[in-house]
Amino acid sequence: MEFSVLISALLLLAAHSLAAVVSPASPQSFSLPAHYNAAFHSVHHDQPSNHGLLSYYKSLSRLNVNPDSIPSGLKKVVLIEDTSSSDKPKGGGVSSSLPTTPFWEEREYLTELTVGTPPQKLLVNIDTGSVSFWVLSSETFVANKTLRALYDIGKSSTAEKVVNASWATYYADGSYAAGHVYHDTLHLGSIKVPKAVVQSALEVSLDLAADLATSGIMGLAYNMSSEVHPLGTETTVSEQLYERLDQPLMTIDLRTRANGTYTFGSIPTVEKGDKGKNERAPYKGEINYYPLSRSEYWQTGYTFFAIANSTYQSEWMNGLEDVDPLTDDTGTGPSPTSTSATSTDPNAATATPILHEAIIDTGTSLLLLPDSIVNKYYAHVPGAVFRTEYNIWTYPCDLKVPVHTRSGPPPTAGAGAEEEVKPVLPDLKIAFGEKGGWHATIPGALFNFSVIEVEEDSGSSSTVVARAQQRPASLKDFVGDGGNDKEKDDDDPMPGMVTQCMGGIQSNMGLDEGIFGDTFFKAVFVVLDMRGRVGFADKDL
């Protein structure tokens, strides 16, 4: 009897010891903030610049647009920007969250991580549309080294150069980076990745080097192979990272004019404030999942779209309609107050819809969508002009038409009609899934992207002007007093140039895929799941 008890005790002790050896570490979660640079907006958002056009050019390059098809006006702007002063920024189961900080008209969100021993702090752009983790380093041929955070290889005791290995990344816009390969310790929040593949840039193109705010790019594409040569000899940081997570997923929660968050390994719940109080939930309602397309990108399909404001919603459309994008079937444009003829249910469509494809890309600022969607959207913005010289839609920055609150019916001539309200561009609704299921609503205010200068004749007879009598946009909160800078003589545009506002939704130039960039992430909570799906949810803005 005593022997049996002794054996049982030994077996129990052995079981506990074995469990201690094989059990994974307790799941953790960490958040890395994306810090919003408020000082930039107060100084620069009322100043016209070419950064919006440059962002559009860069976004097109993500889709590998043929450079020969890029409009000449857009090429000219990029050439000017690339030769300008380089002193200007550009723009065991665990889970973790990383803060990310927007810079330059929120064209770029940066996140802090550390590399090496002792740890060296770097600011990188987390990019779900590329694969390489490359950084500017002590061996990079670049000016102004003292003004940037660089990876100093000689100061890391754990840095190991990979002999006979090299890498090169070439982008469709002509930018490039290339260099050597190292193994070193990487920390992302509470996650430690020993012998991470760190690609040190030996050479880098001028436009990439001009971004003094960032130290490099961390590519986290869905299913891309490493760009390290010889091919197949190195894994990617994405693979090294996901194998250490409690769940193989990341979430994206960007904010406009505020800090955002990347979370790895778990779905976040409620964020804690500095004093331990709940600040806000990262999303509300259910997360709606859809399968990824067969692609190396985080790519999924959507079916229907609608354009809406507080007094009007268009019917749900799919892109099949052969209608003048600037008018309805009657040629008079949509009624600002009509609601009886509209369908608010994307599942109500009877025809087999086209399944549009879009890449979920944190490395892009804009939404790039088919012309059938973009043209119909700007048909609801009076004064909007398609500028063929740049292949973009613009609109006057000083248009002002009051619009009542989004909730409830339009105000009558009685009480409430005189209330001061906040006018914005129309909202865009996008329904996902093959049958048109859950839909995202992107508020029109998020499409107020950039103040630019364009050639005055680029919107002449070769362009199409929106004629619909829908409300225009006022950018009072975006560029100051309704964009009116008449008292600022120094800010007057150059002769032959006109100041316009550029929207955050533009054409994908007829390509098979579009892009959901940062404008989308500011309105929607997104889950990127390595198990072959992407999730979307509403959130408080």
Coordinates of N, CA and C in Angstrom, one line a residue, residues 140-362:
T140 N 25.3 52.3 -44.4 CA 24.5 52.9 -45.5 C 25.2 54.2 -46.0
F141 N 25.3 54.3 -47.4 CA 25.8 55.5 -48.0 C 24.6 56.5 -48.1
V142 N 24.5 57.4 -47.0 CA 23.4 58.3 -47.0 C 23.9 59.6 -46.2
A143 N 23.4 60.7 -46.6 CA 23.7 62.0 -45.9 C 23.0 62.1 -44.6
N144 N 23.4 63.1 -43.8 CA 22.7 63.5 -42.6 C 22.6 62.3 -41.6
K145 N 23.6 61.5 -41.4 CA 23.5 60.4 -40.6 C 23.3 60.8 -39.1
T146 N 23.7 61.9 -38.7 CA 23.6 62.4 -37.3 C 22.1 62.8 -37.0
L147 N 21.3 63.0 -38.1 CA 19.9 63.4 -37.9 C 18.9 62.3 -37.9
R148 N 19.4 61.0 -38.0 CA 18.5 59.9 -38.0 C 18.9 58.8 -37.0
A149 N 17.9 58.0 -36.8 CA 18.2 56.8 -35.9 C 18.6 55.7 -36.8
L150 N 19.8 55.2 -36.7 CA 20.4 54.2 -37.6 C 20.7 53.0 -36.8
Y151 N 20.8 51.8 -37.4 CA 21.2 50.6 -36.8 C 22.7 50.6 -36.9
D152 N 23.4 50.7 -35.7 CA 24.9 50.7 -35.7 C 25.4 49.3 -35.5
I153 N 25.8 48.7 -36.5 CA 26.1 47.3 -36.5 C 27.3 47.0 -35.5
G154 N 28.3 47.9 -35.6 CA 29.5 47.7 -34.7 C 29.2 47.7 -33.2
K155 N 28.1 48.3 -32.8 CA 27.8 48.5 -31.4 C 26.9 47.3 -30.9
S156 N 26.6 46.4 -31.7 CA 25.8 45.2 -31.3 C 26.6 44.0 -31.2
S157 N 26.7 43.5 -30.0 CA 27.5 42.3 -29.7 C 26.8 41.0 -30.3
T158 N 25.6 41.1 -30.7 CA 24.9 39.9 -31.2 C 24.7 39.9 -32.7
A159 N 25.3 41.0 -33.4 CA 25.2 41.1 -34.8 C 26.1 40.1 -35.5
E160 N 25.6 39.3 -36.4 CA 26.4 38.3 -37.2 C 26.1 38.5 -38.7
K161 N 27.1 38.9 -39.4 CA 26.9 39.0 -40.9 C 26.8 37.7 -41.6
V162 N 25.8 37.6 -42.5 CA 25.6 36.4 -43.2 C 26.5 36.4 -44.5
V163 N 27.5 35.5 -44.5 CA 28.5 35.6 -45.6 C 27.8 35.2 -46.9
N164 N 28.2 35.9 -47.9 CA 27.8 35.7 -49.3 C 26.3 35.9 -49.5
A165 N 25.7 36.6 -48.6 CA 24.2 36.9 -48.8 C 24.0 38.4 -49.1
S166 N 23.0 38.6 -49.9 CA 22.7 40.0 -50.3 C 21.2 40.1 -50.5
W167 N 20.7 41.3 -50.7 CA 19.3 41.6 -51.0 C 19.2 42.8 -51.8
A168 N 18.1 42.9 -52.5 CA 17.8 44.1 -53.3 C 16.2 44.2 -53.4
T169 N 15.7 45.4 -53.2 CA 14.3 45.7 -53.4 C 14.1 46.8 -54.4
Y170 N 13.3 46.6 -55.4 CA 13.1 47.6 -56.4 C 11.6 47.8 -56.5
Y171 N 11.2 49.1 -56.4 CA 9.8 49.5 -56.5 C 9.5 50.0 -57.8
A172 N 8.2 49.9 -58.2 CA 7.8 50.4 -59.6 C 7.9 51.8 -59.8
D173 N 8.0 52.6 -58.7 CA 8.2 54.1 -58.8 C 9.6 54.5 -59.1
G174 N 10.5 53.5 -59.1 CA 11.9 53.8 -59.4 C 12.8 53.8 -58.1
S175 N 12.2 53.8 -57.0 CA 13.0 53.7 -55.7 C 13.5 52.3 -55.5
Y176 N 14.6 52.3 -54.7 CA 15.2 51.0 -54.5 C 16.1 51.0 -53.2
A177 N 16.4 49.8 -52.7 CA 17.3 49.7 -51.6 C 18.0 48.3 -51.7
A178 N 19.2 48.2 -51.3 CA 20.0 47.0 -51.5 C 21.1 47.0 -50.5
G179 N 21.6 45.8 -50.1 CA 22.7 45.7 -49.1 C 23.0 44.4 -48.6
H180 N 23.5 44.3 -47.4 CA 24.0 43.1 -46.7 C 22.9 42.5 -45.8
V181 N 23.2 41.3 -45.3 CA 22.3 40.6 -44.5 C 22.9 40.3 -43.1
Y182 N 22.2 40.5 -42.0 CA 22.7 40.2 -40.7 C 21.7 39.4 -39.9
H183 N 22.2 38.6 -38.9 CA 21.3 38.0 -37.9 C 21.6 38.8 -36.6
D184 N 20.5 39.3 -36.0 CA 20.6 40.0 -34.7 C 19.4 39.9 -33.9
T185 N 19.4 40.3 -32.7 CA 18.3 40.2 -31.8 C 17.3 41.3 -32.0
L186 N 16.0 40.9 -32.2 CA 15.0 41.9 -32.5 C 14.0 41.9 -31.3
H187 N 13.6 43.0 -30.8 CA 12.5 43.1 -29.8 C 11.4 43.9 -30.4
L188 N 10.2 43.3 -30.4 CA 8.9 44.0 -30.8 C 8.0 43.9 -29.5
G189 N 8.0 45.0 -28.8 CA 7.2 45.0 -27.6 C 7.9 44.0 -26.6
S190 N 7.1 43.0 -26.2 CA 7.6 42.0 -25.2 C 8.1 40.8 -26.0
I191 N 8.1 40.8 -27.3 CA 8.5 39.6 -28.1 C 10.0 39.8 -28.4
K192 N 10.8 38.7 -28.1 CA 12.2 38.7 -28.5 C 12.4 37.7 -29.6
V193 N 13.0 38.1 -30.7 CA 13.3 37.2 -31.8 C 14.8 37.2 -32.0
P194 N 15.5 36.1 -31.4 CA 16.9 36.0 -31.6 C 17.3 35.6 -33.0
K195 N 18.4 36.1 -33.5 CA 18.9 35.8 -34.9 C 17.8 36.2 -35.9
A196 N 17.2 37.3 -35.7 CA 16.2 37.8 -36.7 C 17.0 38.2 -38.0
V197 N 16.4 38.0 -39.1 CA 17.0 38.4 -40.4 C 16.8 39.9 -40.6
V198 N 17.9 40.7 -40.4 CA 17.9 42.1 -40.6 C 18.7 42.5 -41.8
Q199 N 18.0 43.1 -42.7 CA 18.6 43.5 -44.0 C 19.2 45.0 -43.9
S200 N 20.5 45.1 -43.9 CA 21.1 46.4 -43.8 C 21.3 47.0 -45.2
A201 N 20.8 48.3 -45.3 CA 20.8 49.0 -46.6 C 22.2 49.5 -46.8
L202 N 22.9 49.1 -47.9 CA 24.1 49.7 -48.3 C 23.9 50.8 -49.2
E203 N 23.0 50.7 -50.1 CA 22.5 51.7 -51.0 C 21.0 51.9 -50.9
V204 N 20.6 53.2 -51.1 CA 19.2 53.5 -51.0 C 18.9 54.7 -51.9
S205 N 17.8 54.7 -52.6 CA 17.4 55.8 -53.5 C 17.1 57.0 -52.7
L206 N 17.2 58.2 -53.4 CA 17.1 59.5 -52.8 C 15.8 59.7 -52.1
D207 N 14.7 59.2 -52.7 CA 13.4 59.5 -52.1 C 13.2 58.7 -50.8
L208 N 13.8 57.5 -50.7 CA 13.7 56.8 -49.5 C 14.7 57.4 -48.4
A209 N 15.9 57.8 -48.8 CA 16.8 58.4 -47.9 C 16.3 59.7 -47.4
A210 N 15.5 60.4 -48.1 CA 15.0 61.8 -47.7 C 14.1 61.7 -46.5
D211 N 13.6 60.6 -46.2 CA 12.6 60.4 -45.1 C 13.4 60.3 -43.8
L212 N 13.7 61.5 -43.1 CA 14.5 61.5 -41.9 C 13.8 60.9 -40.7
A213 N 12.5 60.8 -40.8 CA 11.7 60.3 -39.6 C 11.8 58.8 -39.4
T214 N 12.1 58.0 -40.5 CA 12.0 56.6 -40.4 C 13.4 56.0 -40.6
S215 N 13.6 54.8 -39.9 CA 14.8 54.1 -40.0 C 14.7 52.9 -41.0
G216 N 13.5 52.6 -41.5 CA 13.4 51.5 -42.4 C 12.0 51.0 -42.5
I217 N 11.8 49.8 -43.1 CA 10.5 49.2 -43.3 C 10.5 47.8 -42.8
M218 N 9.5 47.4 -42.1 CA 9.3 46.0 -41.7 C 8.1 45.5 -42.5
G219 N 8.5 44.6 -43.5 CA 7.4 44.0 -44.4 C 6.8 42.8 -43.7
L220 N 5.5 42.8 -43.7 CA 4.7 41.7 -43.1 C 3.6 41.2 -44.0
A221 N 4.0 41.0 -45.3 CA 3.1 40.5 -46.3 C 2.6 39.1 -46.0
Y222 N 1.5 38.7 -46.6 CA 0.9 37.4 -46.2 C 1.8 36.2 -46.6
N223 N 2.2 36.1 -47.8 CA 2.8 34.8 -48.3 C 3.9 35.1 -49.3
M224 N 4.8 36.0 -48.9 CA 5.9 36.4 -49.8 C 7.2 35.6 -49.4
S225 N 8.0 35.2 -50.3 CA 9.3 34.6 -50.0 C 10.3 35.7 -49.8
S226 N 11.3 35.3 -49.0 CA 12.4 36.2 -48.7 C 13.1 36.7 -50.0
E227 N 13.5 38.0 -49.9 CA 14.2 38.6 -51.1 C 15.8 38.4 -50.9
V228 N 16.2 37.7 -49.9 CA 17.6 37.5 -49.7 C 18.1 36.5 -50.7
H229 N 19.3 36.8 -51.3 CA 20.0 35.9 -52.2 C 21.2 35.3 -51.5
P230 N 21.5 34.0 -51.8 CA 20.8 33.1 -52.7 C 19.3 32.9 -52.1
L231 N 18.4 32.8 -53.1 CA 17.0 32.6 -52.7 C 16.8 31.3 -52.0
G232 N 15.9 31.3 -51.0 CA 15.6 30.1 -50.2 C 16.5 29.8 -49.1
T233 N 17.5 30.7 -48.9 CA 18.5 30.4 -47.8 C 18.1 31.1 -46.5
E234 N 17.2 32.1 -46.5 CA 16.8 32.8 -45.3 C 15.3 32.8 -45.2
T235 N 14.8 32.8 -43.9 CA 13.4 33.0 -43.7 C 13.1 34.5 -43.6
T236 N 11.9 34.8 -43.4 CA 11.5 36.2 -43.3 C 11.2 36.5 -41.8
V237 N 11.3 37.8 -41.4 CA 10.9 38.2 -40.1 C 9.5 37.9 -39.8
S238 N 8.6 38.0 -40.8 CA 7.2 37.7 -40.6 C 7.0 36.2 -40.1
E239 N 7.8 35.3 -40.7 CA 7.7 33.9 -40.3 C 8.3 33.7 -38.9
Q240 N 9.4 34.4 -38.6 CA 10.0 34.3 -37.3 C 9.1 34.8 -36.2
L241 N 8.4 35.9 -36.6 CA 7.5 36.5 -35.6 C 6.2 35.7 -35.3
Y242 N 5.5 35.2 -36.4 CA 4.2 34.6 -36.2 C 4.4 33.2 -35.5
E243 N 5.5 32.6 -35.6 CA 5.7 31.3 -34.9 C 5.8 31.5 -33.4
R244 N 6.0 32.7 -32.9 CA 6.1 33.0 -31.5 C 4.8 33.5 -30.9
L245 N 3.8 33.6 -31.7 CA 2.6 34.3 -31.2 C 1.6 33.2 -30.7
D246 N 0.8 33.7 -29.7 CA -0.3 32.8 -29.2 C -1.3 32.5 -30.3
Q247 N -1.6 33.4 -31.2 CA -2.4 33.2 -32.4 C -1.7 33.9 -33.6
P248 N -1.7 33.2 -34.7 CA -0.9 33.8 -35.9 C -1.7 34.9 -36.6
L249 N -1.8 36.0 -35.9 CA -2.6 37.1 -36.4 C -2.1 38.5 -35.9
M250 N -2.4 39.5 -36.6 CA -2.2 40.9 -36.2 C -3.4 41.7 -36.4
T251 N -3.6 42.8 -35.6 CA -4.7 43.6 -35.8 C -4.2 45.1 -36.1
I252 N -5.0 45.8 -36.8 CA -4.7 47.2 -37.2 C -5.8 48.1 -36.7
D253 N -5.4 49.1 -36.0 CA -6.3 50.1 -35.5 C -5.6 51.5 -35.6
L254 N -5.7 52.1 -36.7 CA -5.2 53.4 -36.9 C -6.2 54.5 -36.6
R255 N -5.7 55.6 -36.3 CA -6.6 56.7 -35.9 C -6.2 58.0 -36.6
T256 N -7.2 58.9 -36.9 CA -6.9 60.1 -37.5 C -6.5 61.2 -36.5
R257 N -5.4 61.8 -36.7 CA -4.9 62.8 -35.7 C -4.8 62.3 -34.3
A258 N -4.5 61.0 -34.2 CA -4.4 60.4 -32.9 C -3.5 59.2 -33.0
N259 N -3.0 58.6 -31.9 CA -2.2 57.4 -31.9 C -3.0 56.2 -32.3
G260 N -2.4 55.3 -33.0 CA -3.0 54.1 -33.4 C -2.3 52.9 -32.8
T261 N -2.7 51.7 -33.1 CA -2.1 50.5 -32.4 C -2.0 49.3 -33.4
Y262 N -0.9 48.6 -33.4 CA -0.8 47.3 -34.0 C -0.7 46.3 -32.9
T263 N -1.5 45.2 -32.9 CA -1.5 44.2 -31.9 C -1.2 42.9 -32.6
F264 N -0.3 42.1 -31.9 CA 0.1 40.8 -32.5 C -0.2 39.7 -31.5
G265 N -0.8 38.6 -32.1 CA -1.0 37.4 -31.3 C -2.3 37.3 -30.6
S266 N -3.1 38.3 -30.5 CA -4.4 38.2 -29.9 C -5.3 39.4 -30.4
I267 N -6.6 39.2 -30.2 CA -7.6 40.3 -30.5 C -7.6 41.2 -29.2
P268 N -7.3 42.4 -29.3 CA -7.3 43.3 -28.1 C -8.7 43.5 -27.7
T269 N -8.8 43.9 -26.4 CA -10.2 44.2 -25.8 C -10.3 45.7 -25.6
V270 N -10.1 46.1 -24.3 CA -10.2 47.5 -24.0 C -8.9 48.1 -23.6
E271 N -8.5 49.2 -24.2 CA -7.3 49.8 -23.9 C -7.4 50.5 -22.5
K272 N -6.2 50.5 -21.8 CA -6.1 51.1 -20.5 C -5.5 52.5 -20.6
G273 N -6.1 53.5 -19.9 CA -5.5 54.8 -19.9 C -4.3 54.9 -18.9
D274 N -3.7 56.0 -18.8 CA -2.5 56.2 -17.9 C -2.9 55.9 -16.5
K275 N -4.1 56.1 -16.1 CA -4.5 55.9 -14.7 C -5.2 54.6 -14.5
G276 N -5.1 53.7 -15.5 CA -5.8 52.4 -15.4 C -7.2 52.4 -15.8
K277 N -7.8 53.5 -16.2 CA -9.2 53.6 -16.6 C -9.3 53.1 -18.0
N278 N -10.5 52.5 -18.3 CA -10.8 52.2 -19.7 C -10.9 53.4 -20.6
E279 N -10.2 53.4 -21.7 CA -10.3 54.6 -22.6 C -11.3 54.3 -23.7
R280 N -11.2 53.2 -24.4 CA -12.1 52.9 -25.5 C -11.9 51.4 -25.9
A281 N -12.9 50.8 -26.4 CA -12.8 49.5 -27.0 C -12.2 49.7 -28.4
P282 N -11.3 48.8 -28.9 CA -10.7 48.9 -30.2 C -11.7 48.7 -31.3
Y283 N -12.8 48.0 -31.0 CA -13.9 47.7 -32.0 C -15.2 47.5 -31.3
K284 N -16.3 47.5 -32.1 CA -17.6 47.3 -31.5 C -18.4 46.3 -32.4
G285 N -19.3 45.6 -31.8 CA -20.0 44.6 -32.5 C -19.1 43.3 -32.8
E286 N -19.5 42.6 -33.8 CA -18.8 41.4 -34.2 C -17.7 41.6 -35.2
I287 N -16.7 40.8 -35.2 CA -15.7 40.8 -36.2 C -16.2 39.9 -37.4
N288 N -16.2 40.4 -38.6 CA -16.7 39.7 -39.7 C -15.5 39.2 -40.6
Y289 N -15.4 37.9 -40.7 CA -14.3 37.3 -41.4 C -14.6 36.9 -42.9
Y290 N -13.6 37.1 -43.7 CA -13.8 36.8 -45.2 C -12.5 36.1 -45.6
P291 N -12.6 35.2 -46.6 CA -11.4 34.4 -47.0 C -10.4 35.3 -47.8
L292 N -9.2 35.0 -47.7 CA -8.2 35.7 -48.5 C -8.2 35.1 -49.9
S293 N -7.9 35.9 -50.9 CA -7.7 35.4 -52.2 C -6.4 34.7 -52.3
R294 N -6.2 33.9 -53.4 CA -5.0 33.2 -53.6 C -3.9 34.2 -54.1
S295 N -3.2 34.7 -53.2 CA -2.3 35.8 -53.5 C -1.2 35.8 -52.4
E296 N -0.1 36.5 -52.8 CA 1.0 36.7 -51.8 C 0.7 37.8 -50.9
Y297 N -0.3 38.6 -51.2 CA -0.7 39.8 -50.4 C -1.9 39.4 -49.5
W298 N -2.1 40.3 -48.5 CA -3.4 40.3 -47.7 C -4.5 40.9 -48.6
Q299 N -5.1 40.0 -49.4 CA -6.0 40.4 -50.4 C -7.3 39.7 -50.3
T300 N -8.4 40.5 -50.4 CA -9.8 39.9 -50.3 C -10.7 40.5 -51.3
G301 N -11.9 40.0 -51.3 CA -12.9 40.6 -52.3 C -14.0 41.4 -51.6
Y302 N -14.6 42.3 -52.4 CA -15.7 43.1 -52.0 C -16.7 43.2 -53.2
T303 N -17.9 43.4 -52.9 CA -18.9 43.3 -54.0 C -19.6 44.6 -54.3
F304 N -20.2 45.2 -53.3 CA -21.1 46.4 -53.6 C -20.5 47.6 -52.9
F305 N -21.0 48.8 -53.3 CA -20.6 50.0 -52.7 C -21.8 51.0 -52.8
A306 N -21.9 51.9 -51.9 CA -22.9 53.0 -51.9 C -22.3 54.3 -51.4
I307 N -22.9 55.4 -51.8 CA -22.5 56.7 -51.4 C -23.6 57.3 -50.6
A308 N -23.2 57.9 -49.5 CA -24.3 58.4 -48.6 C -23.8 59.6 -47.8
N309 N -24.9 60.4 -47.4 CA -24.7 61.4 -46.4 C -25.9 61.4 -45.5
S310 N -26.2 62.4 -44.7 CA -27.3 62.3 -43.8 C -28.6 62.4 -44.5
T311 N -28.7 62.9 -45.7 CA -30.0 63.1 -46.4 C -30.2 62.2 -47.6
Y312 N -29.2 61.5 -47.9 CA -29.3 60.7 -49.2 C -28.3 59.5 -49.1
Q313 N -28.8 58.3 -49.6 CA -27.9 57.2 -49.8 C -28.2 56.7 -51.2
S314 N -27.2 56.5 -52.0 CA -27.4 55.9 -53.3 C -27.8 54.5 -53.2
E315 N -28.3 53.9 -54.3 CA -28.5 52.5 -54.3 C -27.2 51.7 -54.2
W316 N -27.3 50.5 -53.8 CA -26.1 49.7 -53.7 C -25.6 49.3 -55.2
M317 N -24.4 49.6 -55.5 CA -23.9 49.4 -56.9 C -22.8 48.4 -56.8
N318 N -22.5 47.8 -58.0 CA -21.5 46.8 -58.1 C -20.4 47.2 -59.1
G319 N -20.7 48.1 -60.0 CA -19.8 48.5 -61.0 C -20.2 48.0 -62.4
L320 N -21.4 47.3 -62.4 CA -21.9 46.8 -63.7 C -22.7 47.8 -64.4
E321 N -23.1 48.9 -63.7 CA -24.0 49.8 -64.3 C -23.4 50.6 -65.4
D322 N -24.0 50.7 -66.6 CA -23.5 51.5 -67.7 C -24.3 52.8 -67.7
V323 N -23.9 53.6 -66.7 CA -24.6 54.9 -66.6 C -23.6 56.0 -66.5
D324 N -23.9 57.2 -67.0 CA -23.0 58.3 -66.8 C -22.7 58.5 -65.4
P325 N -21.4 58.4 -65.0 CA -21.0 58.4 -63.6 C -21.4 59.7 -62.9
L326 N -21.6 60.8 -63.7 CA -21.9 62.1 -63.1 C -23.4 62.4 -63.0
T327 N -24.2 61.5 -63.5 CA -25.7 61.7 -63.4 C -26.3 60.4 -63.2
D328 N -27.6 60.4 -62.8 CA -28.3 59.1 -62.7 C -29.0 58.8 -64.1
D329 N -29.9 57.9 -64.1 CA -30.5 57.5 -65.4 C -31.3 58.6 -66.1
T330 N -31.8 59.5 -65.3 CA -32.5 60.6 -65.9 C -31.7 61.8 -66.3
G331 N -30.4 61.7 -66.0 CA -29.5 62.8 -66.4 C -29.5 64.0 -65.5
T332 N -30.2 63.9 -64.4 CA -30.4 65.1 -63.5 C -29.6 65.0 -62.3
G333 N -29.0 63.8 -62.0 CA -28.2 63.7 -60.8 C -29.1 63.2 -59.7
P334 N -28.6 62.6 -58.6 CA -29.4 62.1 -57.5 C -30.0 63.3 -56.7
S335 N -31.2 63.0 -56.2 CA -31.9 64.0 -55.4 C -31.2 64.0 -54.0
P336 N -31.0 65.2 -53.5 CA -30.4 65.3 -52.1 C -31.3 64.8 -51.0
T337 N -32.5 64.6 -51.2 CA -33.4 64.2 -50.2 C -34.2 62.9 -50.5
S338 N -34.0 62.4 -51.7 CA -34.8 61.2 -52.0 C -34.3 60.0 -51.2
T339 N -35.2 59.2 -50.7 CA -34.8 57.9 -50.0 C -35.6 56.8 -50.4
S340 N -36.8 57.0 -51.0 CA -37.8 55.9 -51.2 C -37.3 55.0 -52.3
A341 N -36.5 55.4 -53.3 CA -36.1 54.6 -54.4 C -34.7 53.9 -54.1
T342 N -34.2 54.1 -52.9 CA -32.8 53.5 -52.7 C -33.0 52.2 -52.0
S343 N -32.0 51.3 -52.2 CA -31.9 50.1 -51.4 C -30.8 50.2 -50.4
T344 N -31.1 50.0 -49.2 CA -30.1 50.0 -48.1 C -29.5 48.7 -47.8
D345 N -29.9 47.6 -48.5 CA -29.5 46.3 -48.2 C -28.6 45.8 -49.4
P346 N -27.3 45.6 -49.2 CA -26.5 45.1 -50.3 C -26.9 43.7 -50.7
N347 N -27.6 42.9 -49.9 CA -28.0 41.6 -50.3 C -29.2 41.6 -51.2
A348 N -29.8 42.8 -51.4 CA -31.0 42.9 -52.2 C -30.8 42.7 -53.7
A349 N -29.5 42.9 -54.1 CA -29.2 42.8 -55.6 C -29.5 41.4 -56.1
T350 N -30.1 41.4 -57.3 CA -30.4 40.1 -57.9 C -29.4 39.6 -58.9
A351 N -28.7 40.5 -59.6 CA -27.8 40.1 -60.6 C -26.5 39.6 -59.9
T352 N -25.8 38.7 -60.7 CA -24.6 38.1 -60.1 C -23.5 39.2 -60.1
P353 N -23.0 39.6 -58.9 CA -22.2 40.7 -58.8 C -20.7 40.4 -59.2
I354 N -20.0 41.5 -59.6 CA -18.6 41.4 -59.8 C -17.9 41.3 -58.5
L355 N -17.0 40.4 -58.3 CA -16.2 40.4 -57.0 C -14.9 41.2 -57.3
H356 N -14.9 42.4 -56.7 CA -13.7 43.3 -56.8 C -12.6 42.8 -55.8
E357 N -11.4 43.0 -56.2 CA -10.3 42.6 -55.3 C -9.5 43.8 -54.8
A358 N -9.1 43.7 -53.5 CA -8.3 44.8 -52.9 C -7.3 44.3 -52.0
I359 N -6.1 44.9 -51.9 CA -5.0 44.5 -51.1 C -5.1 45.4 -49.8
I360 N -5.0 44.7 -48.7 CA -5.0 45.4 -47.4 C -3.5 45.8 -47.1
D361 N -3.2 47.1 -47.2 CA -1.8 47.6 -47.3 C -1.6 48.8 -46.4
T362 N -0.9 48.5 -45.3 CA -0.5 49.6 -44.4 C 0.6 50.5 -44.9

